[in-house]
Amino acid sequence: MGVFDYIRLGVLAVFGGPEMFSVLGVPISITLAMILFGFLLGIATGATPGLAGPVAMAISLPILISAFGFTPDALLPVMGFLIGVMKGATVGGAVPAILFNTPGTPDAFMTTLDGYPMARGGRAGKALRIAHFSSASGDTFSDVVLILCAPFLAILVESYLDLPEKTALLILSLAFISSVIGNSVGKGLISMGLGLFASFVGTGEDFYPRLSMGTQSLAGGFPVTTAVLGVLILGEVFKGIEDLRSERRSGAAPEPVMERGDQRLNRGDIGRLAPYIARSALIGTAIGALPGIGSTLAATLGYSLNRNRYERVKSTDDPAFGTGAPEGVAATEAANSSVSGANLIPVLSLGIPGNAAAVFLILAAESIGGFNPGPSVFRFSADTVNPELVIAFGLFTAMMLANLLNWTVGGVFMRSMGIMIRVPKHILLPIVLLLTLTAIYVQETRMEAMWFAIAFGVLGYFMRRLGMSPLPFVIAFLLGGKLEETARQAFAATGGDPFFLVTSPVAFAFIALSVGVIVFSLRRKKRAGA
Amino acid sequence: MRPRSITNHVLGIGCIAASLTAIFLWIPSDTSTGLVETVRRQVSVGDALAPTVAAGFVLAGGALVHHRDGTASAKTRVTPGNLRFLVVLLSILAVSHAVMRWAGPAAAGLVTEEGYRALRNTIPWKHIGFFLGGSLLVTGLISSVEGRVTVRSILIGALATLAMIAVYDLPFEDLLLPPNGDV
């Protein structure tokens, strides 16, 4: 089996699956339909302030798994749906940011700076079109980079890295994630350490489940869904409800914006915006490829760097960044959207999730089975078919299809989603809370699991209140078992060498980088805080 | 110069104390193998090593927060108001959880002779606990934000819970809503 055979099989797996319905006699496969549903749901979720892609993914995952079952045939429809949500939410986040000065997702905050002034100036339609065009461009570029890079990186890892090097690479990823996220390296380390510790409860190689305090409840460990959904979703919901309680807003309807003049995006606009989109797409893709650095930082960096260029080249009549410059909307949206594809590079090539959306893709793969994201996926076997590689190319196909949907129906659907701002947040959040708890119960079928999730939710709430990012916790929780297993194997394979992490040059380099990234971040953040 | 942050001070000290307790008390007493094990002259990693390393990260992080994160902005601190909110939130969750768990069995015990276990797969019995507990949770939280209980919030709670029953339970025979997997 050659590369092109696998690509063909991947494409066929998406298009040739069981038929869901037909349009003008053309059969539409279930995977295709699920990508579309996920994409539309993602736009609606992104356009709703208080919701974000991960919430939709968390709530829909148990329903999807129940609908499609635990067989490898379920992988592409379920993961295609989640990919659709991930992409749709990024586009949708710009809608309330532009129309109502309220970012639908955190990474759309910078979009408000120029998008809302544009809308107030009667150019809401144009701002939305620019946001959509930039977002779709950045996303497509990022996906192309993913498809080209992930297999090569995976092959490189599988060919050159042995067990000690893989252990060191996992340590480097965790050190990187805990150092670069948030404003404090110390808090990042605490978050990561807690995630690792929680993942070790109730596990181990001995008959006695460690750290279980002799109780049956902890003997099986914390279910992944309780920790991930608790810290990521419930923590955010708890904080959101408290913020609403303290604000006690009247819920007054936002001031409607009126459109004046030509709202279309013409060739001249595209030519003028293209350099800004290209620069932001490069920045977003580079940042997205590093695990843990989110789209918010990409948007901030893309905006700042493009602002410097804009100030140099703009004419005196052009509005400055922050006062309704179309280039500002383009710079932000291209940067935050180009993170989503590149974020899957560490997931598919190393098995290391880089953001919350990637966490849910790994959760889906783990729950369904038959696909273990990591370097082993890209094993091009000549004699037999590697089913995981077919799924990987199926996922690439799903991503490109989601892009196609974005280019075709995405813009129209996005522009109709302004109505989502009217969903009252104080009604939405309690419903999301019950939905999340229900989703956890239907997966775990014990009330205890709901309490575990609530406890993790309280932890996530405190993390947010203390300015501690919950993402290192979640990623460390997911990688904890893998890290321990790889370290055990490496220790055994080196004959019990306690220095196995520093004897090989590559492993030593990874460990030195881990220390280096922590020290560098400490110095940088000290300077920033001074 | 900004004043030292009490929140970071407490967080740092708390993490240092908790991690030292874990490393020297909890982990040694609650794992059956040590950091490194030797069985028949084969050395292997014991079950205590990984959690000790994890606690070590918390210790290092706590020390860094205590010594370096001297100041915190007004947004990153825990106030008595935050703790009061948590008490309210957890109370609503506890009451609705209890209703969700026990309303069905209590109703079945009062009205029928066979008990809830025999009825937990039949409508309406299997939905009683989830409907009442879920409605209470949603209504309670909406009311806590609005500062009063309204007919509208009660209706929203009931309708949202019914919608969840329609989404999760009616189309799938193998999905169990709370508390039907426990009773």
XYZ file of C-alpha atoms in Angstrom:
713
model
C 0.000 0.000 0.000
C 1.445 3.324 -1.068
C 0.733 6.808 0.185
C -1.792 7.477 -2.567
C -3.654 4.252 -1.763
C -4.073 5.410 1.819
C -5.225 8.852 0.703
C -7.771 7.221 -1.621
C -9.017 4.923 1.168
C -9.310 7.878 3.563
C -11.348 9.908 1.071
C -13.530 6.880 0.305
C -14.128 6.259 4.013
C -15.645 9.744 4.266
C -17.665 9.759 1.042
C -18.473 6.064 0.779
C -19.791 5.408 4.287
C -23.416 4.493 5.010
C -25.898 6.848 3.327
C -27.817 9.247 5.562
C -29.935 10.900 2.892
C -29.684 11.849 -0.746
C -29.812 15.213 -2.502
C -31.067 15.102 -6.119
C -30.243 11.407 -6.189
C -26.694 11.949 -4.886
C -26.153 9.908 -1.715
C -24.800 11.867 1.252
C -22.778 9.719 3.638
C -23.246 9.895 7.405
C -19.752 11.344 7.900
C -20.424 14.091 5.381
C -23.730 14.964 7.060
C -22.123 14.947 10.515
C -19.394 17.343 9.388
C -22.126 19.700 8.133
C -24.208 19.412 11.332
C -21.132 19.920 13.483
C -20.037 22.936 11.475
C -23.437 24.642 11.708
C -23.714 23.845 15.428
C -20.184 25.201 15.896
C -21.071 28.530 14.265
C -24.224 28.825 16.407
C -22.247 27.934 19.558
C -19.436 30.340 18.745
C -21.964 33.099 18.095
C -23.499 32.594 21.555
C -21.606 34.514 24.236
C -20.902 32.208 27.171
C -20.680 29.106 25.034
C -17.663 27.914 23.075
C -16.695 24.959 20.899
C -15.569 22.724 23.819
C -18.982 23.056 25.514
C -20.773 21.834 22.394
C -18.228 19.045 22.004
C -18.599 17.954 25.643
C -22.377 17.804 25.502
C -22.650 16.105 22.138
C -19.934 13.472 22.641
C -21.992 10.983 24.715
C -24.984 11.406 22.387
C -22.800 10.756 19.360
C -21.154 7.719 20.918
C -24.551 6.303 21.843
C -25.848 6.917 18.350
C -22.841 5.449 16.532
C -21.607 2.856 19.025
C -18.134 1.789 20.051
C -16.932 0.454 16.725
C -14.196 1.879 14.479
C -16.972 2.765 11.983
C -18.081 5.427 14.472
C -14.715 7.223 14.441
C -15.123 9.309 11.299
C -18.742 10.455 11.851
C -18.056 11.360 15.493
C -14.674 12.994 14.929
C -15.944 14.655 11.747
C -18.739 16.223 13.796
C -16.255 17.443 16.431
C -13.959 18.872 13.749
C -16.972 20.678 12.278
C -17.808 22.158 15.701
C -14.185 23.203 16.243
C -14.023 25.049 12.929
C -17.513 26.523 13.101
C -17.014 27.920 16.608
C -13.938 29.872 15.522
C -15.884 31.553 12.719
C -18.992 32.111 14.846
C -17.082 33.846 17.644
C -16.649 36.916 15.432
C -20.405 37.535 15.055
C -21.268 39.005 18.480
C -17.795 40.581 18.630
C -18.585 42.644 15.539
C -22.303 43.244 16.034
C -22.483 43.721 19.798
C -18.941 44.342 21.067
C -19.177 41.021 22.950
C -16.704 38.308 21.918
C -18.506 34.983 21.398
C -15.273 33.123 22.166
C -12.232 34.444 24.105
C -10.065 34.542 20.983
C -12.511 36.950 19.301
C -11.821 39.697 21.842
C -9.392 41.495 19.523
C -12.067 41.386 16.793
C -14.218 43.731 18.860
C -11.542 46.449 18.664
C -12.125 47.141 14.974
C -15.199 45.047 14.160
C -17.561 46.877 16.469
C -16.461 50.387 15.386
C -16.976 49.226 11.784
C -20.498 48.037 12.650
C -21.261 51.304 14.435
C -20.109 53.095 11.314
C -22.722 51.257 9.244
C -20.360 48.601 7.855
C -21.448 45.543 9.883
C -22.026 43.409 6.779
C -18.604 44.241 5.415
C -16.915 43.539 8.765
C -18.621 40.130 8.953
C -17.567 39.326 5.379
C -13.978 40.319 6.131
C -14.006 38.223 9.315
C -15.357 35.220 7.431
C -12.967 35.551 4.507
C -9.947 35.961 6.784
C -11.032 33.140 9.067
C -11.621 30.714 6.200
C -8.277 31.661 4.591
C -6.316 31.198 7.808
C -8.068 27.925 8.578
C -7.440 26.474 5.120
C -3.752 27.437 5.210
C -3.380 25.884 8.646
C -4.993 22.619 7.508
C -2.673 22.364 4.517
C 0.314 22.775 6.855
C -1.143 20.104 9.149
C -1.614 17.627 6.318
C 1.914 18.220 5.040
C 3.697 18.285 8.401
C 1.977 15.808 10.731
C 2.904 12.612 8.831
C 6.554 13.664 8.455
C 6.867 14.646 12.096
C 5.291 11.354 13.164
C 7.624 9.316 10.929
C 10.590 11.268 12.299
C 9.523 10.580 15.889
C 8.904 6.895 15.232
C 12.215 6.445 13.371
C 14.598 8.315 15.624
C 13.118 8.355 19.110
C 13.417 5.399 21.456
C 11.689 5.019 24.833
C 13.977 7.369 26.850
C 13.679 10.049 24.156
C 9.882 9.665 24.023
C 9.725 10.039 27.819
C 11.883 13.164 27.604
C 9.674 14.538 24.809
C 6.554 14.114 26.961
C 8.338 15.915 29.830
C 9.329 18.712 27.440
C 5.706 19.079 26.269
C 4.424 19.316 29.839
C 7.177 21.762 30.833
C 6.375 23.876 27.790
C 2.627 23.880 28.384
C 2.926 24.749 32.068
C 5.466 27.526 31.433
C 3.968 29.400 28.527
C 0.265 29.410 29.445
C -0.897 32.163 31.764
C 1.062 34.805 33.591
C 2.797 32.663 36.181
C 5.167 29.730 35.705
C 4.556 28.677 39.313
C 0.808 28.437 38.775
C 1.373 26.536 35.533
C 3.528 24.006 37.395
C 0.897 23.632 40.134
C -1.822 23.067 37.528
C 0.304 20.493 35.702
C 1.390 18.733 38.934
C -2.219 18.458 40.120
C -3.273 17.013 36.758
C -0.529 14.396 36.896
C -1.329 13.566 40.527
C -5.043 13.131 39.782
C -4.246 10.819 36.877
C -2.220 8.542 39.181
C -5.035 8.009 41.712
C -6.389 4.461 41.628
C -3.858 3.239 39.063
C -0.424 1.590 39.246
C 1.006 -1.857 38.656
C 0.442 -3.353 42.084
C -2.776 -5.108 43.092
C -3.570 -2.304 45.529
C -4.895 0.747 43.632
C -2.578 3.503 44.848
C -3.800 6.652 46.598
C -7.317 5.228 46.862
C -7.390 5.523 50.691
C -8.817 2.025 50.778
C -12.111 3.205 49.274
C -13.942 1.559 46.430
C -14.868 4.958 44.972
C -11.261 5.909 44.259
C -10.045 2.396 43.428
C -10.959 2.790 39.771
C -9.404 6.236 39.520
C -11.101 9.378 38.268
C -12.948 8.834 34.975
C -11.413 10.985 32.241
C -14.719 12.699 31.470
C -15.202 13.831 35.075
C -11.788 15.487 35.253
C -11.832 17.017 31.768
C -15.444 18.226 31.753
C -15.275 19.228 35.407
C -12.214 21.447 35.148
C -12.826 22.761 31.629
C -16.612 23.158 31.435
C -18.063 23.161 34.966
C -15.319 25.435 36.297
C -16.128 27.955 33.569
C -19.890 27.624 34.173
C -19.473 28.174 37.947
C -17.404 31.291 37.331
C -19.870 32.532 34.703
C -22.847 32.131 37.051
C -21.041 34.005 39.815
C -20.070 36.821 37.456
C -23.722 37.134 36.419
C -24.838 37.161 40.052
C -22.510 40.033 40.795
C -23.404 41.932 37.652
C -27.192 41.417 37.961
C -27.534 42.864 34.529
C -30.954 43.994 33.402
C -30.698 42.047 30.163
C -31.423 45.115 28.061
C -31.476 44.419 24.347
C -28.267 45.454 22.629
C -28.387 48.522 20.476
C -29.128 47.452 16.882
C -26.588 48.454 14.253
C -27.727 49.959 10.968
C -26.009 49.155 7.681
C -25.148 51.928 5.230
C -23.557 51.725 1.785
C -21.867 48.822 -0.020
C -21.386 45.832 2.283
C -19.791 43.530 -0.265
C -16.202 42.355 -0.210
C -14.693 43.208 -3.599
C -11.405 42.266 -5.236
C -9.784 45.518 -4.211
C -10.573 44.776 -0.566
C -9.203 41.263 -0.858
C -5.966 42.495 -2.449
C -5.539 45.095 0.280
C -6.221 42.626 3.103
C -4.226 39.703 1.672
C -0.807 40.638 3.191
C -2.360 41.016 6.638
C -4.202 37.713 6.340
C -1.044 35.952 5.102
C 1.087 37.285 7.941
C -1.502 36.377 10.576
C -2.041 32.912 9.061
C 1.697 32.240 9.363
C 1.791 33.490 12.957
C -1.318 31.513 13.950
C -0.080 28.309 12.315
C 3.346 28.565 13.959
C 1.770 29.203 17.359
C -0.872 26.515 16.885
C 1.756 23.876 16.190
C 3.171 24.359 19.695
C 1.100 22.498 22.275
C -0.731 24.591 24.827
C -0.503 28.021 23.222
C -4.011 28.990 22.339
C -5.699 31.013 19.657
C -6.060 34.022 21.979
C -2.299 34.581 21.988
C -2.196 34.047 18.221
C -4.901 36.685 17.760
C -3.068 39.139 20.025
C 0.280 38.599 18.276
C -1.261 38.715 14.793
C -3.054 41.953 15.663
C 0.005 43.631 17.235
C 2.454 42.738 14.463
C 0.037 43.752 11.725
C -0.739 47.011 13.516
C 2.945 47.988 13.337
C 3.006 47.371 9.599
C -0.324 49.124 9.052
C 0.859 52.249 10.857
C 3.823 52.455 8.472
C 1.901 52.043 5.218
C -1.541 53.541 5.853
C -2.604 56.840 4.323
C -3.759 59.687 6.517
C -7.457 59.069 5.748
C -7.400 55.410 6.803
C -8.733 54.654 10.286
C -6.122 53.542 12.816
C -6.170 50.054 14.335
C -8.736 50.019 17.110
C -11.012 52.582 15.455
C -12.594 50.467 12.723
C -9.749 49.348 10.436
C -10.812 46.371 8.260
C -7.183 45.206 8.401
C -7.549 44.809 12.180
C -10.503 42.442 11.781
C -8.636 40.489 9.091
C -5.440 40.240 11.168
C -7.262 38.896 14.242
C -9.585 36.456 12.521
C -6.896 34.981 10.250
C -4.599 34.462 13.247
C -7.086 32.818 15.606
C -8.565 30.576 12.907
C -5.200 29.351 11.663
C -4.513 27.891 15.096
C -7.190 25.189 14.844
C -5.612 23.053 12.116
C -2.042 23.438 13.320
C -3.105 22.523 16.840
C -3.748 19.017 15.577
C -0.103 18.604 14.500
C 1.059 17.595 18.019
C -2.138 15.536 18.479
C -1.800 13.409 15.377
C 1.996 13.183 15.248
C 2.814 12.920 18.959
C -0.490 12.140 20.704
C -0.133 15.355 22.721
C -3.255 17.559 22.796
C -2.504 21.242 22.321
C -5.850 22.860 23.190
C -9.299 22.127 24.586
C -10.780 21.139 21.220
C -7.952 18.658 20.660
C -8.625 17.229 24.122
C -12.152 16.296 23.010
C -10.889 14.698 19.810
C -8.568 12.511 21.922
C -11.451 11.775 24.309
C -13.592 10.646 21.387
C -10.815 8.450 20.023
C -10.211 6.911 23.468
C -13.922 6.345 24.131
C -14.624 4.700 20.785
C -11.342 2.816 20.396
C -9.521 1.700 17.270
C -7.568 4.930 16.829
C -4.728 6.015 19.099
C -3.449 9.430 18.028
C 0.359 9.399 18.026
C 3.358 8.550 15.885
C 2.258 4.926 15.353
C -0.730 6.124 13.309
C 1.503 7.053 10.371
C 2.972 3.592 9.831
C 2.863 3.075 6.067
C 2.612 -0.720 5.940
C 3.187 -2.070 2.447
C 1.614 -5.528 2.792
C -1.333 -4.928 5.079
C -3.733 -2.020 5.517
C -3.081 0.136 8.574
C -6.670 1.104 9.556
C -5.470 3.954 11.772
C -3.738 5.580 8.826
C -6.944 5.331 6.784
C -8.768 7.109 9.635
C -6.031 9.787 9.734
C -6.467 10.521 6.033
C -10.236 10.400 6.580
C -9.803 13.110 9.216
C -7.724 15.204 6.834
C -10.515 14.827 4.272
C -13.076 15.838 6.913
C -11.052 18.958 7.694
C -10.852 19.978 4.065
C -14.593 19.343 3.656
C -15.287 21.526 6.679
C -13.180 24.203 4.991
C -15.194 23.804 1.818
C -18.392 24.254 3.836
C -16.845 27.295 5.456
C -16.118 28.856 2.072
C -19.579 28.060 0.677
C -22.340 28.125 3.309
C -20.298 29.376 6.279
C -20.511 33.063 5.460
C -24.277 33.142 4.933
C -24.996 31.073 8.033
C -22.593 33.121 10.110
C -24.207 36.418 9.133
C -27.611 35.082 10.198
C -26.398 34.205 13.694
C -26.572 37.689 15.196
C -29.758 36.593 16.923
C -27.792 34.320 19.293
C -26.767 37.346 21.382
C -30.356 37.442 22.632
C -30.003 34.072 24.409
C -29.884 35.122 28.089
C -26.657 33.894 29.648
C -28.150 33.409 33.123
C -30.608 30.898 31.648
C -28.094 29.291 29.342
C -25.391 28.522 31.928
C -27.585 26.495 34.359
C -28.867 24.476 31.384
C -25.291 23.865 30.227
C -24.441 22.747 33.777
C -27.280 20.199 33.851
C -26.463 19.069 30.303
C -22.801 18.497 31.231
C -23.679 16.574 34.392
C -26.171 14.483 32.414
C -23.559 13.834 29.713
C -21.163 12.601 32.412
C -23.806 10.359 33.986
C -24.863 8.677 30.760
C -21.205 7.798 30.144
C -20.321 6.661 33.680
C -23.813 5.621 34.976
C -23.094 6.408 38.636
C -24.039 9.435 40.723
C -20.543 9.382 42.202
C -19.142 10.453 38.832
C -21.295 13.596 38.938
C -19.792 14.507 42.312
C -16.268 13.876 41.036
C -17.068 16.252 38.169
C -18.491 18.862 40.541
C -15.349 18.594 42.699
C -13.173 19.071 39.613
C -15.479 21.938 38.650
C -14.774 23.628 41.986
C -11.062 23.108 41.332
C -11.469 24.656 37.882
C -13.399 27.556 39.432
C -10.594 28.286 41.909
C -8.001 27.981 39.140
C -9.799 30.680 37.152
C -10.230 32.903 40.191
C -6.517 32.545 40.989
C -5.397 33.281 37.437
C -4.228 29.679 36.921
C -4.886 28.112 33.528
C -6.792 24.798 33.726
C -5.311 23.574 30.429
C -1.999 22.246 31.899
C -4.124 20.266 34.399
C -6.233 18.671 31.669
C -3.315 17.892 29.354
C -1.229 16.472 32.236
C -4.224 14.370 33.334
C -4.523 12.914 29.830
C -0.775 12.330 29.425
C -0.041 11.124 32.985
C -0.641 7.429 32.327
C 1.277 7.512 29.058
C 4.220 9.320 30.673
C 4.467 6.803 33.502
C 4.149 3.806 31.199
C 6.819 5.101 28.809
C 9.138 5.936 31.721
C 8.669 2.471 33.234
C 9.455 0.809 29.901
C 12.462 3.074 29.313
C 13.784 2.351 32.813
C 13.414 -1.390 32.271
C 14.860 -1.267 28.748
C 17.983 0.529 29.970
C 18.558 -2.110 32.651
C 17.390 0.084 35.510
C 19.629 3.032 34.627
C 18.454 5.911 36.855
C 20.016 8.427 34.434
C 18.192 7.131 31.356
C 16.789 10.587 30.663
C 20.192 12.161 30.185
C 22.378 9.421 28.714
C 21.222 9.737 25.095
C 22.032 13.086 23.426
C 18.474 13.576 22.113
C 16.863 12.811 25.488
C 19.401 15.069 27.185
C 18.581 17.863 24.724
C 14.845 17.504 25.456
C 15.426 17.617 29.223
C 17.783 20.605 28.872
C 15.103 22.328 26.764
C 12.497 21.559 29.444
C 14.623 23.271 32.089
C 15.479 26.036 29.634
C 11.877 26.816 28.753
C 10.944 27.076 32.435
C 13.928 29.333 33.261
C 13.339 31.483 30.175
C 9.625 31.862 30.980
C 10.438 32.769 34.579
C 12.787 35.541 33.443
C 10.433 36.797 30.744
C 7.452 36.949 33.060
C 9.515 38.636 35.771
C 10.519 41.341 33.278
C 6.915 41.669 32.089
C 5.688 42.015 35.670
C 8.350 44.562 36.648
C 5.299 49.104 44.457
C 2.144 47.032 44.817
C 1.455 45.315 48.166
C 2.178 41.613 48.532
C -0.696 39.411 47.472
C -2.234 37.486 50.358
C -3.936 35.163 47.861
C -0.633 34.115 46.283
C 0.987 33.838 49.694
C -1.764 31.477 50.897
C -1.758 29.560 47.602
C 2.023 29.094 47.754
C 2.062 27.991 51.385
C -0.964 25.740 50.835
C 0.639 23.996 47.864
C 3.934 23.539 49.712
C 2.153 22.087 52.757
C -0.138 19.842 50.687
C 2.686 18.490 48.520
C 4.963 17.807 51.517
C 2.074 15.997 53.231
C 1.527 13.955 50.081
C 5.226 13.136 49.633
C 5.994 12.200 53.242
C 2.661 10.932 54.588
C -0.010 10.100 52.024
C 2.013 8.488 49.223
C 4.184 6.232 51.468
C 1.154 5.051 53.428
C -1.216 4.612 50.460
C 0.966 2.822 47.889
C 2.128 -0.732 48.314
C 5.412 -0.364 46.405
C 8.092 2.265 46.968
C 9.850 4.627 44.572
C 11.971 1.817 43.114
C 11.419 -1.918 43.530
C 13.930 -4.764 43.318
C 12.432 -8.164 42.581
C 14.840 -11.031 41.871
C 17.626 -8.517 41.284
C 15.492 -6.778 38.631
C 15.079 -3.091 39.379
C 11.775 -1.519 38.330
C 9.846 1.693 38.942
C 7.536 1.449 41.963
C 4.006 2.826 42.208
C 5.086 5.653 44.531
C 7.502 7.312 42.103
C 5.055 8.935 39.676
C 2.813 10.585 42.313
C 5.920 11.741 44.200
C 7.219 13.440 41.052
C 3.769 15.002 40.491
C 3.701 16.285 44.064
C 7.225 17.600 43.466
C 5.894 19.760 40.620
C 3.189 21.136 42.928
C 5.879 21.821 45.554
C 8.096 23.646 43.048
C 5.118 25.600 41.709
C 4.008 26.532 45.225
C 7.513 27.744 46.111
C 7.672 29.826 42.922
C 4.246 31.373 43.532
C 5.165 32.152 47.121
C 8.544 33.723 46.349
C 8.062 35.307 42.935
C 4.376 36.104 42.340
C 4.433 38.805 44.954
C 1.554 40.850 43.644
C -1.774 39.880 42.133
C -4.293 41.966 40.293
C -7.753 42.496 41.755
C -9.132 39.919 39.338
C -6.951 37.037 40.542
C -7.891 36.606 44.155
C -10.395 34.653 46.206
C -12.683 36.762 48.376
C -15.190 35.814 51.100
C -17.862 36.638 48.505
C -16.490 33.891 46.250
C -16.707 31.396 49.099
C -20.278 32.449 49.904
C -21.209 31.900 46.264
C -19.684 28.417 46.370
C -21.724 27.548 49.462
C -24.926 28.628 47.674
C -23.950 26.774 44.489
C -22.996 23.557 46.261
C -26.173 23.690 48.365
C -28.336 23.932 45.246
C -26.350 21.099 43.671
C -26.617 18.930 46.810
C -30.392 19.405 47.186
C -31.124 18.802 43.506
C -28.766 15.796 43.539
C -30.634 14.349 46.521
C -34.009 14.929 44.840
C -32.699 13.363 41.622
C -31.452 10.317 43.529
C -34.367 9.715 45.876
C -37.564 11.200 44.361
C -38.183 8.221 42.043
C -37.610 5.501 44.683
C -39.673 7.493 47.217
C -42.599 7.901 44.807
C -42.476 4.235 43.831
C -42.283 3.194 47.494
C -45.359 5.263 48.320
C -47.542 4.320 45.373
C -46.541 0.793 44.343
C -45.606 -2.445 46.021
C -42.874 -3.674 43.687
C -40.524 -0.745 44.388
C -38.437 1.458 42.106
C -35.943 -1.154 40.920
C -38.644 -3.084 39.081
C -39.997 0.120 37.523
C -36.787 1.984 36.680
C -37.097 1.192 32.988
C -40.693 2.366 32.621
C -42.135 5.790 31.929
C -42.894 7.890 33.968
C -41.048 6.288 36.881
C -37.625 6.405 35.303
C -37.940 10.141 34.655
C -39.340 11.310 37.999
C -35.998 11.838 39.749
C -34.246 13.410 36.780
C -37.186 15.668 35.985
C -37.625 16.974 39.532
C -33.913 17.176 40.382
C -32.954 18.691 37.025
C -35.777 21.257 37.143
C -34.779 22.189 40.673
C -31.146 22.655 39.645
C -31.886 24.873 36.638
C -34.623 26.871 38.420
C -32.495 27.245 41.546
C -29.493 28.596 39.656
C -31.553 30.974 37.496
C -33.301 32.226 40.640
C -29.983 32.697 42.427
C -28.853 35.022 39.625
C -32.193 36.870 39.375
C -32.515 37.143 43.139
C -36.098 35.786 43.150
C -38.069 32.712 42.127
C -40.409 33.342 39.212
C -42.942 31.239 37.329
C -40.814 31.828 34.245
C -37.701 30.292 35.833
C -39.730 27.276 37.039
C -41.112 26.768 33.523
C -37.667 27.130 31.964
C -36.239 24.555 34.407
C -39.033 22.081 33.640
C -38.884 22.580 29.864
C -35.086 22.339 29.728
C -35.165 19.075 31.689
C -37.917 17.654 29.488
C -35.863 18.577 26.429
C -32.869 16.708 27.868
C -35.047 13.657 28.494
C -36.170 13.861 24.868
C -32.586 14.150 23.601
C -30.782 11.646 25.820
C -33.369 9.071 26.806
C -36.152 8.682 24.278
C -34.037 7.911 21.167
C -31.497 5.616 22.903
C -32.444 2.470 24.765
C -28.959 1.931 26.152
C -28.573 5.363 27.770
C -29.495 5.675 31.427
C -30.474 8.995 32.942
C -29.675 9.657 36.602
C -30.251 7.864 38.941
C -31.206 4.737 37.007
C -27.686 3.316 36.800
C -27.338 3.380 40.591
C -30.650 1.971 41.839
